[in-house]
Coordinates of C-alpha atoms and ligand atoms in Angstrom, one line a residue:
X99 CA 7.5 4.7 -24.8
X100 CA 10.9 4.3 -23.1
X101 CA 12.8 1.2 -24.1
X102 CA 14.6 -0.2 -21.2
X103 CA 17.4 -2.8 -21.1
X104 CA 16.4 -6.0 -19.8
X105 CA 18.5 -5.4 -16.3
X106 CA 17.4 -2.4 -14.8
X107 CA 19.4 -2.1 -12.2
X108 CA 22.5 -3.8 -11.3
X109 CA 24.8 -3.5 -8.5
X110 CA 28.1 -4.1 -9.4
X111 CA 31.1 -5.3 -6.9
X112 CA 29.9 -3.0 -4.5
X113 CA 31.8 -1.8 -1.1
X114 CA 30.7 -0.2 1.9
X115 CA 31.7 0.5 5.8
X116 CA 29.4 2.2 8.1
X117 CA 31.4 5.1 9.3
X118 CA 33.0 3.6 12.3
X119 CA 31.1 0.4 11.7
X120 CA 31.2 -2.9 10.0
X121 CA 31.7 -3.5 6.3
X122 CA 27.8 -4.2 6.1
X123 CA 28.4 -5.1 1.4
X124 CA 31.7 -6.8 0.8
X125 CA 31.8 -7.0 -2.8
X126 CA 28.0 -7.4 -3.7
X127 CA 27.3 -7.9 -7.3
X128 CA 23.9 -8.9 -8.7
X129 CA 21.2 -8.1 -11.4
X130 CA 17.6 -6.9 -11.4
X131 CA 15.6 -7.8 -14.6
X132 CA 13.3 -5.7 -15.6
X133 CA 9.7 -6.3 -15.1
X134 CA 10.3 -9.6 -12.9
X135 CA 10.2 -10.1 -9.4
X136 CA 13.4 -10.5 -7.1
X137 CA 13.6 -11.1 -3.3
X138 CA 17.0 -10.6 -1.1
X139 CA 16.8 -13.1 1.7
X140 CA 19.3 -14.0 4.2
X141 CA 19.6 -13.8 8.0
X142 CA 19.9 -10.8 10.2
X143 CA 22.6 -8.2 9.5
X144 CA 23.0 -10.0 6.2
X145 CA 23.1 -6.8 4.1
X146 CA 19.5 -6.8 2.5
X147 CA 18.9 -3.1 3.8
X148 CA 22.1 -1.9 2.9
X149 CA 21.7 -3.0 -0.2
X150 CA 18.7 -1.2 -1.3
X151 CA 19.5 2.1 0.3
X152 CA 22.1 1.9 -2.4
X153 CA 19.5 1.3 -5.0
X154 CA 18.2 4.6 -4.9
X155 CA 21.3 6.3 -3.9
X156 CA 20.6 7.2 -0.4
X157 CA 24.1 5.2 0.3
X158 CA 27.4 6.0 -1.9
X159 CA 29.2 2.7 -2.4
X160 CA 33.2 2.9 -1.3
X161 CA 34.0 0.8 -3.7
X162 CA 32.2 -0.2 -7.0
X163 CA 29.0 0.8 -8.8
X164 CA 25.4 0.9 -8.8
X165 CA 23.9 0.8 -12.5
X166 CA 20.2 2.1 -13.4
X167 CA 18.8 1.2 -16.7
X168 CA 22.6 0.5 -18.5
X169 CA 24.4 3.8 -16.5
X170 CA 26.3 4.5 -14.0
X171 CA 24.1 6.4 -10.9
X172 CA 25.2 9.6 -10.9
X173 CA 25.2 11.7 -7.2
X174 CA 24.1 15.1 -8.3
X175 CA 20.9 16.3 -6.7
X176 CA 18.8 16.7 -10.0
X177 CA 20.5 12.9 -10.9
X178 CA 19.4 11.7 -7.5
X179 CA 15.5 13.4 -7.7
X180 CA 15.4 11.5 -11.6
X181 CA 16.6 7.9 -9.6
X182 CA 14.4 8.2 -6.8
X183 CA 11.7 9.1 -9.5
X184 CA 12.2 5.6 -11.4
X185 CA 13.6 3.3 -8.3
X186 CA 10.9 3.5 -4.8
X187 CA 11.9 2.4 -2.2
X188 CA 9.9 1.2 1.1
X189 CA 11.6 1.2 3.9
X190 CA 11.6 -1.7 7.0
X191 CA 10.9 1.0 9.3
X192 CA 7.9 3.2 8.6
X193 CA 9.0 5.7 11.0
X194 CA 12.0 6.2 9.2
X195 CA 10.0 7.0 6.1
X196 CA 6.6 9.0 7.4
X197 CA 7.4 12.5 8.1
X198 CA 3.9 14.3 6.8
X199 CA 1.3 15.7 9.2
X200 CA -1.0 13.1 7.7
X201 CA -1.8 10.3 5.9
X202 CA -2.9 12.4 2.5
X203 CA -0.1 14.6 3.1
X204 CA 1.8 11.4 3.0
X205 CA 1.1 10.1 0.4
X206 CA 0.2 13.3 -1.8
X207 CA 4.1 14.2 -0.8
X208 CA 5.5 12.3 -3.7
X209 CA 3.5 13.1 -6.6
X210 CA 3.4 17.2 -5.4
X211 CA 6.9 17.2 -6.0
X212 CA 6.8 15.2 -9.6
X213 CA 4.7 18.8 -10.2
X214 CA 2.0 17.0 -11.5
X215 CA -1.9 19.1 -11.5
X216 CA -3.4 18.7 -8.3
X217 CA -6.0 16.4 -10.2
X218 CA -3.6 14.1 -11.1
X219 CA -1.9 14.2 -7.7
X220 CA -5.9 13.8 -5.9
X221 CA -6.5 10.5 -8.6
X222 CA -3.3 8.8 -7.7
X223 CA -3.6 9.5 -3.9
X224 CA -7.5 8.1 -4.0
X225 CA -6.3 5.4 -6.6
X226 CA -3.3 4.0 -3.8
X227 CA -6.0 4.3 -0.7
X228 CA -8.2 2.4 -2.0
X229 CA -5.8 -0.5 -3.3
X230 CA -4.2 -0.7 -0.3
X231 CA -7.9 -0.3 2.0
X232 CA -6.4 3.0 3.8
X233 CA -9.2 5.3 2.8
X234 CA -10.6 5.7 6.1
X235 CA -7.2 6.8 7.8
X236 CA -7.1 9.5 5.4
X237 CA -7.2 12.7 8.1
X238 CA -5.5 10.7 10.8
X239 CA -1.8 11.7 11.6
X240 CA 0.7 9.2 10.8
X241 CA 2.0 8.9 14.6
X242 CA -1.2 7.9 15.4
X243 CA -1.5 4.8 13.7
X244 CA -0.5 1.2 13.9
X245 CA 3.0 -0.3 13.0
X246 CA 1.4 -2.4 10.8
X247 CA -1.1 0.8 9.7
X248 CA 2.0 2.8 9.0
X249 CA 3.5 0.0 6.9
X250 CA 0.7 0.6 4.5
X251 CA 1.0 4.3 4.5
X252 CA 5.2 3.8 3.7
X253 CA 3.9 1.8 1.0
X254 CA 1.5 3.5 -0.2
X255 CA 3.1 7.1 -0.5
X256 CA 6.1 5.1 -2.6
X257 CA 3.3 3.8 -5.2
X258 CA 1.3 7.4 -5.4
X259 CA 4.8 7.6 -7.4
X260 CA 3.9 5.4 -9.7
X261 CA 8.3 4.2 -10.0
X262 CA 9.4 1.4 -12.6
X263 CA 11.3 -0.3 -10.2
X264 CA 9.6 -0.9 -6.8
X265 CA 11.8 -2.2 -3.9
X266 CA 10.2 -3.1 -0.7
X267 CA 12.1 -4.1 2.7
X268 CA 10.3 -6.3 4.3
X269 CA 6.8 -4.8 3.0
X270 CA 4.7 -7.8 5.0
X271 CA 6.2 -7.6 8.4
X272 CA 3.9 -6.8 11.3
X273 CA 1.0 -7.1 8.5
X274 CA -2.1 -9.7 9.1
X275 CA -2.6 -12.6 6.9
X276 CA -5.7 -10.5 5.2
X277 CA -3.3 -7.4 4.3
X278 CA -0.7 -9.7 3.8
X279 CA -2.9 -10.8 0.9
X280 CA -3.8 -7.9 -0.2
X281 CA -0.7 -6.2 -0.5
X282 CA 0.7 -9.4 -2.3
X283 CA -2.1 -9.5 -4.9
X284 CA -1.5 -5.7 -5.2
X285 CA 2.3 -6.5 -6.0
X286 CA 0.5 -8.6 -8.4
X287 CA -1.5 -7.0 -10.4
X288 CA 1.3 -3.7 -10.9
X289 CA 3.9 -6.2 -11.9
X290 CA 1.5 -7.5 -14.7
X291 CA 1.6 -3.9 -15.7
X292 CA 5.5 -4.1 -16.4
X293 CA 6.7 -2.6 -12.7
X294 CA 9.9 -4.6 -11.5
X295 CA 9.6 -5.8 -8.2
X296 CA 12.1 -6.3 -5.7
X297 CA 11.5 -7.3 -2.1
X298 CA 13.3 -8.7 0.7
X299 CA 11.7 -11.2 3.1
X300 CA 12.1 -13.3 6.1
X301 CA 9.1 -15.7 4.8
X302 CA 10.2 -18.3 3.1
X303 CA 7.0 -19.3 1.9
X304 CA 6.3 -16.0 0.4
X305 CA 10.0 -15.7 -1.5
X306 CA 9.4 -19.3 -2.8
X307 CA 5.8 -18.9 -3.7
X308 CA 5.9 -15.4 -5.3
X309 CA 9.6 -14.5 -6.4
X310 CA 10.7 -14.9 -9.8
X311 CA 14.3 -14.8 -8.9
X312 CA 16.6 -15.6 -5.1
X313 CA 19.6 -13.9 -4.4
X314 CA 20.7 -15.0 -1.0
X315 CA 23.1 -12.7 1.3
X316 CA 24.7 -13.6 4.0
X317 CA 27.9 -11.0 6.1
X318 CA 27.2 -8.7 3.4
X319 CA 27.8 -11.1 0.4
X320 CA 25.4 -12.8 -2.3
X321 CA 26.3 -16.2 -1.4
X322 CA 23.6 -18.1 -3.8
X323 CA 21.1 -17.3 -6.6
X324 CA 18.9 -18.8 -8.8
X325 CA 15.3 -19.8 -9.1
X326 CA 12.8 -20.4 -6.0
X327 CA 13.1 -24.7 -6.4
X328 CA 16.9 -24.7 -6.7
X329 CA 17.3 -22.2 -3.8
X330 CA 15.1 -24.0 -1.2
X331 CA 16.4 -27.7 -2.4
X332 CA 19.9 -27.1 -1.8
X333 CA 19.8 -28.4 1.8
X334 CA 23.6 -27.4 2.1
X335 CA 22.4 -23.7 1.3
X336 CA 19.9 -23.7 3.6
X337 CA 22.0 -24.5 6.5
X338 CA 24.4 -21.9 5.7
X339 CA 21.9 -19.1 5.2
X340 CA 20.1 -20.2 8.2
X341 CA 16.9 -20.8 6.4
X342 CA 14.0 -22.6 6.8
X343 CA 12.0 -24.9 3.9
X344 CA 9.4 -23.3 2.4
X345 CA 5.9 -26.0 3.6
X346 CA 5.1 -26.4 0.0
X347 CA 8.6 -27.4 -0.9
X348 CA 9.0 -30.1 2.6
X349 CA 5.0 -31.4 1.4
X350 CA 6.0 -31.5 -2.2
X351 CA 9.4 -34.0 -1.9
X352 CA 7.4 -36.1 0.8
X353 CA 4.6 -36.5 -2.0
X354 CA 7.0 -38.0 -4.5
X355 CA 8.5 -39.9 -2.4
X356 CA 5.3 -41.6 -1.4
X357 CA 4.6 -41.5 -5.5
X358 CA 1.3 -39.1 -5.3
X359 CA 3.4 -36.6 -7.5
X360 CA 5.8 -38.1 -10.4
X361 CA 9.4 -37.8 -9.7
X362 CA 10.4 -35.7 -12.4
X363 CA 7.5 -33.4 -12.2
X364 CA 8.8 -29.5 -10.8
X365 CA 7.7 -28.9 -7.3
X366 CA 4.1 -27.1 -6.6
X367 CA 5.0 -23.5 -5.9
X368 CA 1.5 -22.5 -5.1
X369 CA -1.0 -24.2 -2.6
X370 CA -3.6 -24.1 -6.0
X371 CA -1.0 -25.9 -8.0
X372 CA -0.4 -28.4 -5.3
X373 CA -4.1 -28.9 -5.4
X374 CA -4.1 -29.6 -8.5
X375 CA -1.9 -31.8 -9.2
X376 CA -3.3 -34.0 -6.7
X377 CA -6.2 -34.1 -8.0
X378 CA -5.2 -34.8 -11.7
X379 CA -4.6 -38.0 -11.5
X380 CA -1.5 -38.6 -10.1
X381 CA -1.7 -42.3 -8.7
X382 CA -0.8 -43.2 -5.7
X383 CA 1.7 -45.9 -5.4
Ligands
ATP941 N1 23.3 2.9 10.6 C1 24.2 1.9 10.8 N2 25.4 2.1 11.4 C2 26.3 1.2 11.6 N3 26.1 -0.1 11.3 C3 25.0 -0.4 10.6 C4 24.0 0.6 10.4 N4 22.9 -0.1 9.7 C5 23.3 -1.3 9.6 N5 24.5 -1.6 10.1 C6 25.2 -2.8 10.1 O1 25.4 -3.3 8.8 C7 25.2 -4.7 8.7 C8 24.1 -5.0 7.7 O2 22.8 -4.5 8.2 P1 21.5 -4.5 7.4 O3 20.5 -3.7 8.1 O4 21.8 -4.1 6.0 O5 21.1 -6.0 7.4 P2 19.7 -6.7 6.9 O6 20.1 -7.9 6.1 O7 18.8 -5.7 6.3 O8 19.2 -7.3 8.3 P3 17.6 -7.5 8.8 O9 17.2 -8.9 8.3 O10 17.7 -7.5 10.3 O11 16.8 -6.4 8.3 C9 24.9 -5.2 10.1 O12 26.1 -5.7 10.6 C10 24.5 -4.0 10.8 O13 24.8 -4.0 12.2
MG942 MG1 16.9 -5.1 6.8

């Protein structure tokens, strides 16, 4: 087994212009610990995508590094294959990402190129359908489906993979609650299995709820970090990054101030936990 350091991937005072564009980074520096889970939130245009095209080396920074498991990226081709091997990315836009004739294609794409047996390739393919409910679209062609459809399929061909680091732009948009779900618990259960997770997010109550770790961008700078509670707390913050409160964190400070939760008990970050404590005796006033 590989031993990794405990930051995986770091970015490290990182610079870059769109040719002719804006500076979309200015200066980003930030770290990505193995094996937990991160979300980048922020407003429009903040950076988020930007970012994570440089993750995986699709972007070259102008200034500054990007760092994968304690070195440097390097920009050679066979460098490049071995990132994109390790760090998957999902894009925001499926039909940026889909290119196959179909959804097996797809998603067999990946693994094909890994050279693994066509066994192996056929298990993993089968093993990601079914996780992510897709079997049934198998022999459709991708510009067939549904936005939402062709969210799974992005998804799904990055995880047939099988990377250490999983980054995901916005991998719920245009989803319904029940995929939504699905894809979360899914997230879930391969992050139990060591995979580091990194996601971005315009749902608050999913990056407070779910994310080990905030970093908040805003004009292509990390303006804030820290844990879920302190992030969405910091009314000063919120304002800036044009955020909203998560419900569970606006429900949470109106129970202790009424006195159903004790004051110096950590907010619920889950609607069980909020359940919970409610029912465990906490008086009311
Ligand atoms: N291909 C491009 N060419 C020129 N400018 C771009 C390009 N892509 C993004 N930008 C600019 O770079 C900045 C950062 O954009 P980016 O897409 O990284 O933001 P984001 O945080 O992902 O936003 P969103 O929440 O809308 O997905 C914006 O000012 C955007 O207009
Ligand atoms: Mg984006």
């Amino acid at each position: 087994m590989v031993l990794l350091p405990e930051v995986i991937l770091e970015a490290v005072n990182v610079e870059f212009a769109f040719p002719g564009g804006a500076r979309a980074l200015k200066g980003v520096s930030l770290q990505i610990f193995q094996s937990k889970k991160t979300a980048i939130i922020g407003p429009n245009g903040a950076g988020k995508t930007t970012l994570f095209q440089h993750f995986n080396g699709i972007l070259r920074p102008d200034g500054g590094k990007i760092r994968f498991a304690g070195r440097d990226i390097s920009y050679q081709h066979a460098s490049l294959l071995n990132l994109r091997k390790n760090v998957g990315l999902v894009f925001q836009d499926p039909d940026t990402q889909l290119f196959a004739g179909n959804v097996q294609q797809e998603i067999s794409f990946g693994p094909l190129n890994l050279g693994l047996s066509k066994e192996e390739v056929r298990c993993r393919v089968e093993q990601v359908m079914s996780a992510l409910e897709i079997e049934e679209l198998k022999d459709k062609p991708t510009h067939y489906l549904s936005y939402g459809m062709k969210k799974r399929v992005a998804l799904a061909a990055v995880l047939a993979m099988q990377p250490l680091v999983l980054i995901c732009d916005e991998p719920t948009s245009w989803l319904d609650s029940r995929q939504t779900r699905r894809i979360v618990d899914f997230f879930q259960k391969i992050n139990g299995q060591g995979v580091t997770i990194i996601f971005s997010t315009h749902d608050v109550d999913l990056a407070y709820t779910w994310a080990d770790y905030i970093y908040v961008m805003k004009e292509g700078a990390v303006i804030e970090s820290g844990a879920p509670e302190n992030i969405f707390q910091n009314e000063a913050l919120l304002k800036e990054a044009e955020l909203t409160r998560p419900w569970l964190v606006d429900i949470g400070q109106i129970l202790k101030k009424m006195g159903y939760l004790p004051r110096e008990t950590s907010l619920p970050r889950t609607k069980e936990e909020l359940y919970h404590n409610l029912m465990d005796g906490v008086c009311p006033r």
